[in-house]
PDB file of C-alpha atoms and ligand atoms in Angstrom:
ATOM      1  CA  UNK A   1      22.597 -71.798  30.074  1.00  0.00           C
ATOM      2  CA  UNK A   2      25.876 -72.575  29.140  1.00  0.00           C
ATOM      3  CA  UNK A   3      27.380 -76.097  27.841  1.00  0.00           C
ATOM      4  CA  UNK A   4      24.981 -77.103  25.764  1.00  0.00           C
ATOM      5  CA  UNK A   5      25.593 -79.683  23.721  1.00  0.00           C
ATOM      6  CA  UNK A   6      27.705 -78.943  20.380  1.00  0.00           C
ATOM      7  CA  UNK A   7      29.965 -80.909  17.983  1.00  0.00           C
ATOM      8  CA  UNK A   8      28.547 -84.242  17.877  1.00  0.00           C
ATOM      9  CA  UNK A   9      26.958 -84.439  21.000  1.00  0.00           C
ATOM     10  CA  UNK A  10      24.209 -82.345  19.486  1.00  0.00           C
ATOM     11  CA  UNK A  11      23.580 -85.066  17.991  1.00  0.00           C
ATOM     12  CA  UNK A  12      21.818 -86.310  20.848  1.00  0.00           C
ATOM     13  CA  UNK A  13      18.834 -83.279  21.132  1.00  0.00           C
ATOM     14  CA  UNK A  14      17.768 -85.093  17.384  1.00  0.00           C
ATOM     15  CA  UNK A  15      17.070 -87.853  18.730  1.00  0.00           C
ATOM     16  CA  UNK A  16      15.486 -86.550  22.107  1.00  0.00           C
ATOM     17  CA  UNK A  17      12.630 -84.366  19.807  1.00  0.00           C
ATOM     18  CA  UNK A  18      11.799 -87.907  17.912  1.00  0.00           C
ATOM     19  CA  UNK A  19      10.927 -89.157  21.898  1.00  0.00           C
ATOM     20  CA  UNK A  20       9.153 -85.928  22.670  1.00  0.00           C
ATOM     21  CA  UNK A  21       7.087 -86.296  19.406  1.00  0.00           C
ATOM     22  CA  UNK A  22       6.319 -89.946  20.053  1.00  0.00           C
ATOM     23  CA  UNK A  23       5.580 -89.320  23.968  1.00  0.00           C
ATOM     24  CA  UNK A  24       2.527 -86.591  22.681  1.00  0.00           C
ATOM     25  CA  UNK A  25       1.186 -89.650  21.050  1.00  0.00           C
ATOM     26  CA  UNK A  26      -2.384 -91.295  22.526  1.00  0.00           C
ATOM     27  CA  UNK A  27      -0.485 -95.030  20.989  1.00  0.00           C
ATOM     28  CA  UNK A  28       2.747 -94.055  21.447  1.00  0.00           C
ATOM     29  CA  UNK A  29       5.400 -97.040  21.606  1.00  0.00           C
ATOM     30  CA  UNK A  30       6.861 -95.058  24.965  1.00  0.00           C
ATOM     31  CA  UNK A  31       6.417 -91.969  27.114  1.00  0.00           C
ATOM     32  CA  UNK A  32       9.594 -89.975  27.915  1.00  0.00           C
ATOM     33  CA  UNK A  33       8.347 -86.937  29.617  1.00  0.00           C
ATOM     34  CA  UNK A  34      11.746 -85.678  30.484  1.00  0.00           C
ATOM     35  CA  UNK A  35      12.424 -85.389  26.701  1.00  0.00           C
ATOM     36  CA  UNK A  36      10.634 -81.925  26.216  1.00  0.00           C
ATOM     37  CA  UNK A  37      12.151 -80.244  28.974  1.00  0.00           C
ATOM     38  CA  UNK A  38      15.995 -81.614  27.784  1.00  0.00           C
ATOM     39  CA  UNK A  39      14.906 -80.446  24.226  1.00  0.00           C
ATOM     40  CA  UNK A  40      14.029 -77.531  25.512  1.00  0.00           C
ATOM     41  CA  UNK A  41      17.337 -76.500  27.628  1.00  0.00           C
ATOM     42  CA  UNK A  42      19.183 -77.443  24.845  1.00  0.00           C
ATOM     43  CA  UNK A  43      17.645 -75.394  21.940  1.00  0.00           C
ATOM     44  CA  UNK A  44      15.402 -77.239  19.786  1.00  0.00           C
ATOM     45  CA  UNK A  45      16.572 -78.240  16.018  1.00  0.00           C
ATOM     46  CA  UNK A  46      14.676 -76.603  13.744  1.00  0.00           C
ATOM     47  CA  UNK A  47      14.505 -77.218   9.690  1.00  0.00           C
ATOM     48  CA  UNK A  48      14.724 -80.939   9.741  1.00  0.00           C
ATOM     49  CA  UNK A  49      14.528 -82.192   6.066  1.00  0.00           C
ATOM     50  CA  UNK A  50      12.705 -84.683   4.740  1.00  0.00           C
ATOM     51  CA  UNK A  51      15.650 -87.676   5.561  1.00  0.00           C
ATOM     52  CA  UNK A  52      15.145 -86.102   9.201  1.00  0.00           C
ATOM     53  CA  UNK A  53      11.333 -86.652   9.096  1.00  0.00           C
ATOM     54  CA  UNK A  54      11.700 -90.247   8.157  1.00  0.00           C
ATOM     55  CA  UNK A  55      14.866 -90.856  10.616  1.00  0.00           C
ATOM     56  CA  UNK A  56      13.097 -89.645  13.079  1.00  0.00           C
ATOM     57  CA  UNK A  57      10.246 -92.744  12.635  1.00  0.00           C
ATOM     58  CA  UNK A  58      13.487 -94.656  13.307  1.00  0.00           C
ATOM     59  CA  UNK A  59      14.394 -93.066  16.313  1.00  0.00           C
ATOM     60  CA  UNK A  60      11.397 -94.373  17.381  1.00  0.00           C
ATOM     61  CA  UNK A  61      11.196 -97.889  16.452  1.00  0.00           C
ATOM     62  CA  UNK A  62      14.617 -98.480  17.632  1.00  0.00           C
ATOM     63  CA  UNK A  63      13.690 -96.458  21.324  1.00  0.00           C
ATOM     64  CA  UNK A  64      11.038 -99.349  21.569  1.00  0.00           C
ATOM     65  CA  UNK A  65      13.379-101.963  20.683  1.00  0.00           C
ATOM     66  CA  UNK A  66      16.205-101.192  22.843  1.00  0.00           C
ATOM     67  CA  UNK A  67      13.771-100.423  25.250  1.00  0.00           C
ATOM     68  CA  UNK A  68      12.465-104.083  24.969  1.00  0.00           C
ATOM     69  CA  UNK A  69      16.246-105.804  24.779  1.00  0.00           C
ATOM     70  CA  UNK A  70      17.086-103.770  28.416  1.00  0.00           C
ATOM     71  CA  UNK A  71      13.731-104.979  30.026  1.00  0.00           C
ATOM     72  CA  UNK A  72      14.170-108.370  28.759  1.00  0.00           C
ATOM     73  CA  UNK A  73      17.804-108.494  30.226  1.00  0.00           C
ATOM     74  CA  UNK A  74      16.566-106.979  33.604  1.00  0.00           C
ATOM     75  CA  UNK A  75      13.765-110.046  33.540  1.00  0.00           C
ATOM     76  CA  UNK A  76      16.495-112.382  32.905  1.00  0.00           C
ATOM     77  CA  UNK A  77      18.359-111.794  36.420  1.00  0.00           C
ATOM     78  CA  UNK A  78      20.885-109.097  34.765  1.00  0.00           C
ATOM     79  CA  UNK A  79      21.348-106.098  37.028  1.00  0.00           C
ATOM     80  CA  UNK A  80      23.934-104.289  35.474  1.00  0.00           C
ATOM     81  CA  UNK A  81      23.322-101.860  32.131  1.00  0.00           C
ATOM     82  CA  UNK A  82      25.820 -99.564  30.829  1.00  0.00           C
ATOM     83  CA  UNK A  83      24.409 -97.190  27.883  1.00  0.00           C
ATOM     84  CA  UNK A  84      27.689 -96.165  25.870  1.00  0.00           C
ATOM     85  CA  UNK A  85      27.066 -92.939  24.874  1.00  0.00           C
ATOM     86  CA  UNK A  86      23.567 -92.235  26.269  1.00  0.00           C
ATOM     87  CA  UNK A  87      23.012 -88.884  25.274  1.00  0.00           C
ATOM     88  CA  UNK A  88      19.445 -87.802  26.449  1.00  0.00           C
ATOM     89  CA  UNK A  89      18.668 -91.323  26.589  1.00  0.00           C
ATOM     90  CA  UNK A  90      16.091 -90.938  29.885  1.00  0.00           C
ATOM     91  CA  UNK A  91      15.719 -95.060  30.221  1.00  0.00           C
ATOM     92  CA  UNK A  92      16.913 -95.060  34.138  1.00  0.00           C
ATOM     93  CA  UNK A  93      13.844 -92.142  34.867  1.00  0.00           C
ATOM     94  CA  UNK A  94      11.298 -94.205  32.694  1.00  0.00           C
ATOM     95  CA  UNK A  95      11.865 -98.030  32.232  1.00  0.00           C
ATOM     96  CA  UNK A  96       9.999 -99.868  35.389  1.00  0.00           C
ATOM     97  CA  UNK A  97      13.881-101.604  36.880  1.00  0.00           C
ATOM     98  CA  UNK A  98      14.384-103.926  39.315  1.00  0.00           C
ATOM     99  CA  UNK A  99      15.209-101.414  42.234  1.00  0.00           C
ATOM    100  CA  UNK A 100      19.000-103.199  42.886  1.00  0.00           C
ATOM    101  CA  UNK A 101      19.982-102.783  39.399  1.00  0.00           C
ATOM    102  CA  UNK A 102      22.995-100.101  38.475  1.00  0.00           C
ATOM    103  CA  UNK A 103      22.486 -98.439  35.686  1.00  0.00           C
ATOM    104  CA  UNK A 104      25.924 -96.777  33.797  1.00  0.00           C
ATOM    105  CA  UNK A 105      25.591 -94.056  31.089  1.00  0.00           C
ATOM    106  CA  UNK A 106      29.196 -92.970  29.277  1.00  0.00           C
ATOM    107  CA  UNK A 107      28.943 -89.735  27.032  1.00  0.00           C
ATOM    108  CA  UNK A 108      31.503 -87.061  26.593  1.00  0.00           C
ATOM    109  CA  UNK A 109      31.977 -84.749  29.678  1.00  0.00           C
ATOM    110  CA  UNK A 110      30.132 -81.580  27.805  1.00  0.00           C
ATOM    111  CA  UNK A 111      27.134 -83.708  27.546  1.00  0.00           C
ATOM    112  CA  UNK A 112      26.722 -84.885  30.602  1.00  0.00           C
ATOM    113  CA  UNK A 113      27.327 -81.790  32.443  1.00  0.00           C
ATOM    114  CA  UNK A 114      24.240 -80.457  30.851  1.00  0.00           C
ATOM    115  CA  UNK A 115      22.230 -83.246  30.940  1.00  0.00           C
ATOM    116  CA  UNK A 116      22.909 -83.526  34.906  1.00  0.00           C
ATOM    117  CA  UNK A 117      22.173 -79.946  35.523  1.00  0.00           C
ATOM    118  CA  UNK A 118      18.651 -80.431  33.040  1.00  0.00           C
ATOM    119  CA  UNK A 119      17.548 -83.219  35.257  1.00  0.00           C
ATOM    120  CA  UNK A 120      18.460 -82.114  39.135  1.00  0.00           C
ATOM    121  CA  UNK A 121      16.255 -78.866  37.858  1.00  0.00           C
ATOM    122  CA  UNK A 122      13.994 -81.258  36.946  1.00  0.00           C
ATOM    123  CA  UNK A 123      13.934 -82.960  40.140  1.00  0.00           C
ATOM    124  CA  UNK A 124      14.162 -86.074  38.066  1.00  0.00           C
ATOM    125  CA  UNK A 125      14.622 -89.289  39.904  1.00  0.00           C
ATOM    126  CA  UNK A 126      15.740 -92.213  38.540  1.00  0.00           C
ATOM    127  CA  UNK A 127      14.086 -95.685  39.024  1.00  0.00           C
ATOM    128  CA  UNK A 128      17.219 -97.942  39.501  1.00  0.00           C
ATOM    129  CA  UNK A 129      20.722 -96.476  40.835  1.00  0.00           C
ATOM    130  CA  UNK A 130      21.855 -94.151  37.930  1.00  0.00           C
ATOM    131  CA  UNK A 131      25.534 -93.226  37.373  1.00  0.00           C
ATOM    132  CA  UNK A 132      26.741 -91.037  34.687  1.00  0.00           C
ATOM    133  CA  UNK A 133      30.002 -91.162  33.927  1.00  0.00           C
ATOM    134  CA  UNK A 134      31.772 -88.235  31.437  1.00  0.00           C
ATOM    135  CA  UNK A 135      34.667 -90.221  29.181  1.00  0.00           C
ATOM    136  CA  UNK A 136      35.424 -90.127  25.321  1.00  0.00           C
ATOM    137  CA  UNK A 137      35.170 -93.553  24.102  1.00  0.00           C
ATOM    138  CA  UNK A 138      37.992 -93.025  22.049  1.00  0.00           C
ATOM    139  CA  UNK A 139      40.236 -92.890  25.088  1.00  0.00           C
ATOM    140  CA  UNK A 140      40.184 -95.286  28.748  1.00  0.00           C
ATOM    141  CA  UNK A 141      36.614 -94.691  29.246  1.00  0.00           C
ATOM    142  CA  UNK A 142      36.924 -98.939  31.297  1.00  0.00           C
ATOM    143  CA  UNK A 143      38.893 -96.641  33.562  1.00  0.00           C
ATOM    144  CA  UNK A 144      36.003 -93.894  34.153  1.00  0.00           C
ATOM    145  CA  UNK A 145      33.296 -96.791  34.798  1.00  0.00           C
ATOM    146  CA  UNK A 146      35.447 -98.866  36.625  1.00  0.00           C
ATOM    147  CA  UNK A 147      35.780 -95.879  39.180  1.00  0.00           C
ATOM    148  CA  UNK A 148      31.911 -94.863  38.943  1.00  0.00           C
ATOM    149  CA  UNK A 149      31.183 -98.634  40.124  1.00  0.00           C
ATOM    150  CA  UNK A 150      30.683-101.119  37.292  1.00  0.00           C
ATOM    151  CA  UNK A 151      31.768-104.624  38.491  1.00  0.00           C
ATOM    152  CA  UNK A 152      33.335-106.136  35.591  1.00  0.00           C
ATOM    153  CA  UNK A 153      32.635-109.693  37.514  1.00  0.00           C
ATOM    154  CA  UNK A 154      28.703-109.301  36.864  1.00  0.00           C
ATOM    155  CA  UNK A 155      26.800-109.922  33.539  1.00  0.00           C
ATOM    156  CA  UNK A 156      25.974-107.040  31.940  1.00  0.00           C
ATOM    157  CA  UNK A 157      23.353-105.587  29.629  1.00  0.00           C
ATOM    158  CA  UNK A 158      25.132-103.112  26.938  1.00  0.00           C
ATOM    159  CA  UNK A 159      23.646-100.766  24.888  1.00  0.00           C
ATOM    160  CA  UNK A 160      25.710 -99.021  22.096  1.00  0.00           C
ATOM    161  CA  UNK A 161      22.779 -96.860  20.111  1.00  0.00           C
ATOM    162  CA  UNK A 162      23.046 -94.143  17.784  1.00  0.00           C
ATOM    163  CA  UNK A 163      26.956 -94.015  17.624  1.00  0.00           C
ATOM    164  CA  UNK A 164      29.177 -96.334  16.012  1.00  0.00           C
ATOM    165  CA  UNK A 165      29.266 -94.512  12.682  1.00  0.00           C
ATOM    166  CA  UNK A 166      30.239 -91.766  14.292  1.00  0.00           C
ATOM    167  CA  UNK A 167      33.397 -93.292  15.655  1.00  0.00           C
ATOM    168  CA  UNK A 168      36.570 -94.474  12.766  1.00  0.00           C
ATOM    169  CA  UNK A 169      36.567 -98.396  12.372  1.00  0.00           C
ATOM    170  CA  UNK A 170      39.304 -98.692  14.605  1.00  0.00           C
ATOM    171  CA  UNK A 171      37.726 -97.126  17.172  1.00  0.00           C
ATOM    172  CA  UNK A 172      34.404 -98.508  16.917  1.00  0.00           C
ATOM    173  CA  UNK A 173      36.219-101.950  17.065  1.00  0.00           C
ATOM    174  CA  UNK A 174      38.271-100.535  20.211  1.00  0.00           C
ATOM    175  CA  UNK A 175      35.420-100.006  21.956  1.00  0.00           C
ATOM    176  CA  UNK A 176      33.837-103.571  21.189  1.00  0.00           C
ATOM    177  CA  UNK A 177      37.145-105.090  22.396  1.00  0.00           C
ATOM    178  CA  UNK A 178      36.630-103.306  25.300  1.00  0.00           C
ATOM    179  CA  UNK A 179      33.246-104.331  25.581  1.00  0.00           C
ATOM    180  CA  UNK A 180      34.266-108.017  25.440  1.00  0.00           C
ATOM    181  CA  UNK A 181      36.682-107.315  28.066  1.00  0.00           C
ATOM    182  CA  UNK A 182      35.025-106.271  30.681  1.00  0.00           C
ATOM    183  CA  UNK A 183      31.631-108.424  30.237  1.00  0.00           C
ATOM    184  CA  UNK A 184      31.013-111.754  32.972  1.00  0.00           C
ATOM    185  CA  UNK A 185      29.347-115.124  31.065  1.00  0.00           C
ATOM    186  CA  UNK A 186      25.534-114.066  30.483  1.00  0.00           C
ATOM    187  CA  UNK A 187      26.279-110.540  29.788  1.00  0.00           C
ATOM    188  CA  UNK A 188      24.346-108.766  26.432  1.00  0.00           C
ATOM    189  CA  UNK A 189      25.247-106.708  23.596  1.00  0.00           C
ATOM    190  CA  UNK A 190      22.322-104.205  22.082  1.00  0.00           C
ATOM    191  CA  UNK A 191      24.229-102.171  19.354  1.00  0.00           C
ATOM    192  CA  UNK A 192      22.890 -99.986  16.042  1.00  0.00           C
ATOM    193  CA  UNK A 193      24.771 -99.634  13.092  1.00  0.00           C
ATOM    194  CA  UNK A 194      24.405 -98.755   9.281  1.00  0.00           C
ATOM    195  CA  UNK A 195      26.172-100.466   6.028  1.00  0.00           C
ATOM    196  CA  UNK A 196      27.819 -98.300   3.373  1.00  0.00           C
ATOM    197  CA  UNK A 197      24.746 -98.235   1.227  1.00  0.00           C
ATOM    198  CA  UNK A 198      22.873 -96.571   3.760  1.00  0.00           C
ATOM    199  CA  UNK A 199      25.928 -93.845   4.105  1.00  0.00           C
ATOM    200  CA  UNK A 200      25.674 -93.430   0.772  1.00  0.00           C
ATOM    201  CA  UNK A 201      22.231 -93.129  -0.849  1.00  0.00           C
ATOM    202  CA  UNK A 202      21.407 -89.571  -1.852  1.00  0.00           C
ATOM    203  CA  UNK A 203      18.918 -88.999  -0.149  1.00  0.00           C
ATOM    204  CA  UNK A 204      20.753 -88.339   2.970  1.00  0.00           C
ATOM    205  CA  UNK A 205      23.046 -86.335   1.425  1.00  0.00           C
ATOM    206  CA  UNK A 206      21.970 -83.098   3.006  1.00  0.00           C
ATOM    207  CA  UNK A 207      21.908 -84.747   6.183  1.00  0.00           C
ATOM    208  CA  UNK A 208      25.446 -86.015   5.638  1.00  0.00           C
ATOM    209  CA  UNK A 209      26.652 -82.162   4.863  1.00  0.00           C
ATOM    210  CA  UNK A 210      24.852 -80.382   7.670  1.00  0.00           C
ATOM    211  CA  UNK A 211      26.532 -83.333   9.975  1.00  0.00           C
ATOM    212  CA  UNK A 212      29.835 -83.256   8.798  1.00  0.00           C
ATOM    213  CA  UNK A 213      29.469 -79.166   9.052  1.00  0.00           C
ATOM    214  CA  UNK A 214      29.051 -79.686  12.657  1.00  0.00           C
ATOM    215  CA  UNK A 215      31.863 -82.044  13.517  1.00  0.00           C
ATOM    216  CA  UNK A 216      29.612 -84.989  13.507  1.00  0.00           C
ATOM    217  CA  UNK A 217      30.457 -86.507  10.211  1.00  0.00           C
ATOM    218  CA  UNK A 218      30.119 -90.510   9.937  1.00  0.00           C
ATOM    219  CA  UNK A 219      32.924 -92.210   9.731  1.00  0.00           C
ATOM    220  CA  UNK A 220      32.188 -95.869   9.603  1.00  0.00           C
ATOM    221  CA  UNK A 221      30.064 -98.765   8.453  1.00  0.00           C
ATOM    222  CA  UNK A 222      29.504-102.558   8.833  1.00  0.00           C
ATOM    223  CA  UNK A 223      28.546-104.788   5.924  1.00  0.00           C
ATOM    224  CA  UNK A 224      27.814-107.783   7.845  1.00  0.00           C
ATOM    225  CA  UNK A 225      27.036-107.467  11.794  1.00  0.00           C
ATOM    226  CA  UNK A 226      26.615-110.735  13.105  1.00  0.00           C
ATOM    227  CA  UNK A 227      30.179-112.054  11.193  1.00  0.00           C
ATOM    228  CA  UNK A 228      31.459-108.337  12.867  1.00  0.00           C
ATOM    229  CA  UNK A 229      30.115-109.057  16.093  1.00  0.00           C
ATOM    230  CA  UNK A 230      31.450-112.707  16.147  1.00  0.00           C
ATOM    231  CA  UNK A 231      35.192-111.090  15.903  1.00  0.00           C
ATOM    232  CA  UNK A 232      34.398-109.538  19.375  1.00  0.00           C
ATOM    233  CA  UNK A 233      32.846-113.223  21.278  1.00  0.00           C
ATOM    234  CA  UNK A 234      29.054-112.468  20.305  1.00  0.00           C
ATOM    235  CA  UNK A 235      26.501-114.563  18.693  1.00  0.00           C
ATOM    236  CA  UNK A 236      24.615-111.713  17.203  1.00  0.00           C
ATOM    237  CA  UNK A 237      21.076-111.523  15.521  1.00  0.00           C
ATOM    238  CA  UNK A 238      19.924-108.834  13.291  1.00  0.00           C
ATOM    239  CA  UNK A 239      15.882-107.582  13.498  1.00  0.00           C
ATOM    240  CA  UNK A 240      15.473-105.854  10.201  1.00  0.00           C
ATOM    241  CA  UNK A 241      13.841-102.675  10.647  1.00  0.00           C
ATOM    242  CA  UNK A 242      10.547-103.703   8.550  1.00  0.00           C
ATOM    243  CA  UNK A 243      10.240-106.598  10.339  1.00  0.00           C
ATOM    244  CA  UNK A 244      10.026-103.939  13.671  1.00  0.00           C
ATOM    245  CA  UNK A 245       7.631-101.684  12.296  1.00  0.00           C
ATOM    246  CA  UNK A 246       5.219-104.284  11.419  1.00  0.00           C
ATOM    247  CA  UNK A 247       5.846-105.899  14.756  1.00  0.00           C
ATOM    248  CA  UNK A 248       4.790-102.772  16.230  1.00  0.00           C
ATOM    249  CA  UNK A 249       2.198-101.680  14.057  1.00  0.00           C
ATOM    250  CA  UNK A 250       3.902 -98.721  12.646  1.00  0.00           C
ATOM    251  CA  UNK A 251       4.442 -98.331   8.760  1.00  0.00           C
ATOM    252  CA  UNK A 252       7.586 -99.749   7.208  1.00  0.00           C
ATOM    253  CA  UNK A 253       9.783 -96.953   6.666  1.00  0.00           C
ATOM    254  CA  UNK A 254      10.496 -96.583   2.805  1.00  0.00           C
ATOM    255  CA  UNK A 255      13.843 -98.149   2.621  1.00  0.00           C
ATOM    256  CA  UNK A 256      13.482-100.881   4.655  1.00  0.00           C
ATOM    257  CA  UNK A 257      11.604-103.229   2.806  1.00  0.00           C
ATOM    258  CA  UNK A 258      14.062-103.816  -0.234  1.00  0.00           C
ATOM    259  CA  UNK A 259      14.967-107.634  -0.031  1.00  0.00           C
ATOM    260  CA  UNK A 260      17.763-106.020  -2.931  1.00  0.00           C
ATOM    261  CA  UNK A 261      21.328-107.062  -1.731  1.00  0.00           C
ATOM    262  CA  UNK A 262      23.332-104.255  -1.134  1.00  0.00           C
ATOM    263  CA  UNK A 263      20.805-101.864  -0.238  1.00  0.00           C
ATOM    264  CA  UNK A 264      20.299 -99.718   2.425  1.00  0.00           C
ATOM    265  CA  UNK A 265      20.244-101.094   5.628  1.00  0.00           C
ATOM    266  CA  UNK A 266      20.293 -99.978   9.735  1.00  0.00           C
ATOM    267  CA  UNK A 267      21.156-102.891  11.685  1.00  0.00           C
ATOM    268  CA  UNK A 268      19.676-103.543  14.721  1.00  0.00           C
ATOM    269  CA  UNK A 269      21.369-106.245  16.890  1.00  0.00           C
ATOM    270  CA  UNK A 270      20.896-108.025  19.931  1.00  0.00           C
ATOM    271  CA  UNK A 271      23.806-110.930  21.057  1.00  0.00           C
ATOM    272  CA  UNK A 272      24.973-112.902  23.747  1.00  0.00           C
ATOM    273  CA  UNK A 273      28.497-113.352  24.608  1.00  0.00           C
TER     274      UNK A 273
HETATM  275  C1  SAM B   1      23.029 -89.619  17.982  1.00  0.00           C
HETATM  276  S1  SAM B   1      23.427 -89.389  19.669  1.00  0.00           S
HETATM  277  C2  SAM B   1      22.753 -90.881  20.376  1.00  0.00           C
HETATM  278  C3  SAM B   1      22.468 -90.727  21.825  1.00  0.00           C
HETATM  279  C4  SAM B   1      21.666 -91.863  22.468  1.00  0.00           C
HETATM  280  N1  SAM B   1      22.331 -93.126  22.368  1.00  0.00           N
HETATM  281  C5  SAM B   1      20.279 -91.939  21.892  1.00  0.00           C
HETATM  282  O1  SAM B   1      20.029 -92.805  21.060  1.00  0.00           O
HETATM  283  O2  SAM B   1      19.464 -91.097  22.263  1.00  0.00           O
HETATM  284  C6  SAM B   1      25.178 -89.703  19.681  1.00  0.00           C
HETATM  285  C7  SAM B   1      25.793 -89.576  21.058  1.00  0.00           C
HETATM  286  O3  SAM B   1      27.120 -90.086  20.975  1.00  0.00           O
HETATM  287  C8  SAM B   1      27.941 -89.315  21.824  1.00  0.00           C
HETATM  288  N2  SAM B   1      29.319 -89.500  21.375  1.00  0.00           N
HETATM  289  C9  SAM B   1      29.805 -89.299  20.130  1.00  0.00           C
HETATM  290  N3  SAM B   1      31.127 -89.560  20.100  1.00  0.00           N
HETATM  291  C10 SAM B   1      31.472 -89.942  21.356  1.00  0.00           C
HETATM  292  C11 SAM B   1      32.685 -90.338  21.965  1.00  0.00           C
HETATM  293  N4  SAM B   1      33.820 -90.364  21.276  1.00  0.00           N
HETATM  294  N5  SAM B   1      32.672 -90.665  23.261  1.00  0.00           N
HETATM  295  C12 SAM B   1      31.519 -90.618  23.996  1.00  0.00           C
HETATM  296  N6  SAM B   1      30.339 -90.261  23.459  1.00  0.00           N
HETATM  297  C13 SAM B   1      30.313 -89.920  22.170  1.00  0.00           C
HETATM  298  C14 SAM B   1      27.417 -87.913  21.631  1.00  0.00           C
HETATM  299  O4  SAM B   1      27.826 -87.036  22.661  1.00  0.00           O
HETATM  300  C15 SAM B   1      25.911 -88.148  21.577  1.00  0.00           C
HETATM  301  O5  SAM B   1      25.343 -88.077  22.855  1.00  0.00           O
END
């Protein structure tokens, strides 16, 4: 097949083997049974290292938490979600939606020409009306949704996962400006991203090689998301990542229980605008 996904977008097939793994799992925190077969198109990822192993318990926790923030937005009357860079997110074909809500997923246009072609052999069919829309987020990707069908006039449910440090500040903050622009009173923000310490700690330093390698190096950081967040019209709240594997009865992944200031840190943030 040709058009797999390359550069960064590879990225994506990473996280879609941490779903696969987790969906073979009797207590498994989700089941996304359109993850082996997109894994599978795209050429699995072998030799992950040992930072892999344990991100991948993160991909995890932070499926079932997103996963959570969407269905609680849904059960709050919102019926409009746009996933900013989805990747092989597969939430429209597995989360249980209200059947009038629209349901937006951005990613660059390499991406999503694979993943479209992956899921009509599939025969996949979504559970809410599913749009995917092919823009760089670094240029007018407001245009590209605007055209697909999102209604800037209706609260919104966003979901920015797995890529803000791989934009440059300036345009991770474009794209939260943008955010704020086109989100109706009541819409939500669910957003991922890491502080420097976690860039930084040597243990992902092969993981920080082989990415930068591949044209997916990370470019930016936050030390302190809610005060970010606030710049941008959010009231933000952090869930600490051991606080979400105890919640969920998973182990605490090794770095995430240092109470040290200036340690290594994923943030995981819901807010309202
Ligand atoms: C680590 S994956 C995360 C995918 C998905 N959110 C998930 O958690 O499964 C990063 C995604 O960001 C997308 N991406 C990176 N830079 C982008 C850009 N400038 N515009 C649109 N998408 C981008 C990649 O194509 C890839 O699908």
């Amino acid at each position: 097949m040709t058009g797999l996904p390359s550069g960064v977008s590879r990225t994506a097939v990473l996280i879609a083997q941490a779903r696969e793994g987790e969906s073979a799992r009797p207590s498994g925190l989700f089941r996304d049974p359109l993850a082996r077969p997109l894994v599978e198109a795209a050429g699995r990822i072998d030799g992950v290292s040992e930072a892999g192993r344990r991100a991948a318990d993160h991909f995890v926790l932070r499926t079932r938490y997103f996963d959570d923030r969407l269905t609680e937005a849904a059960a709050a009357g919102i019926r409009q979600v746009v996933l900013l860079a989805a990747g092989l997110d597969t939430r429209a074909f597995r989360l249980d939606w209200p059947e009038d809500l629209a349901l937006f997923e951005v990613d660059l246009p390499d991406l999503v020409a694979f993943k479209e072609k992956v899921l009509a052999d599939q025969g996949a069919q979504p559970r809410c009306a599913r749009k995917a829309v092919a823009a760089d987020l670094r240029e007018d990707w407001p245009a590209a949704l605007t055209e697909a069908g999102f209604d800037p006039e209706r609260p919104t449910a966003w979901l920015i996962e797995g890529v803000l440090m791989y934009l440059a500040p300036e345009d991770g903050a474009r794209v939260l400006e943008r955010v704020g622009e086109l989100s109706a009173p009541g819409s939500r923000l669910s957003a991922e991203h890491v502080n420097e310490a976690y860039l930084r700690q040597p243990a992902m330093k092969p993981a920080m090689n082989r990415l930068q390698a591949t044209q997916a190096a990370w470019l930016s950081s936050v030390e302190d998301p809610v005060d970010w967040l606030a710049g941008f019209g959010w009231r933000a709240e952090v869930t600490h990542q051991a606080d979400l594997a105890r919640s969920l009865g998973r182990p605490v992944p090794p770095m995430a229980d240092s109470s040290v200031v200036g340690a290594a840190r994923i943030w995981l943030v819901t807010a309202l605008s």
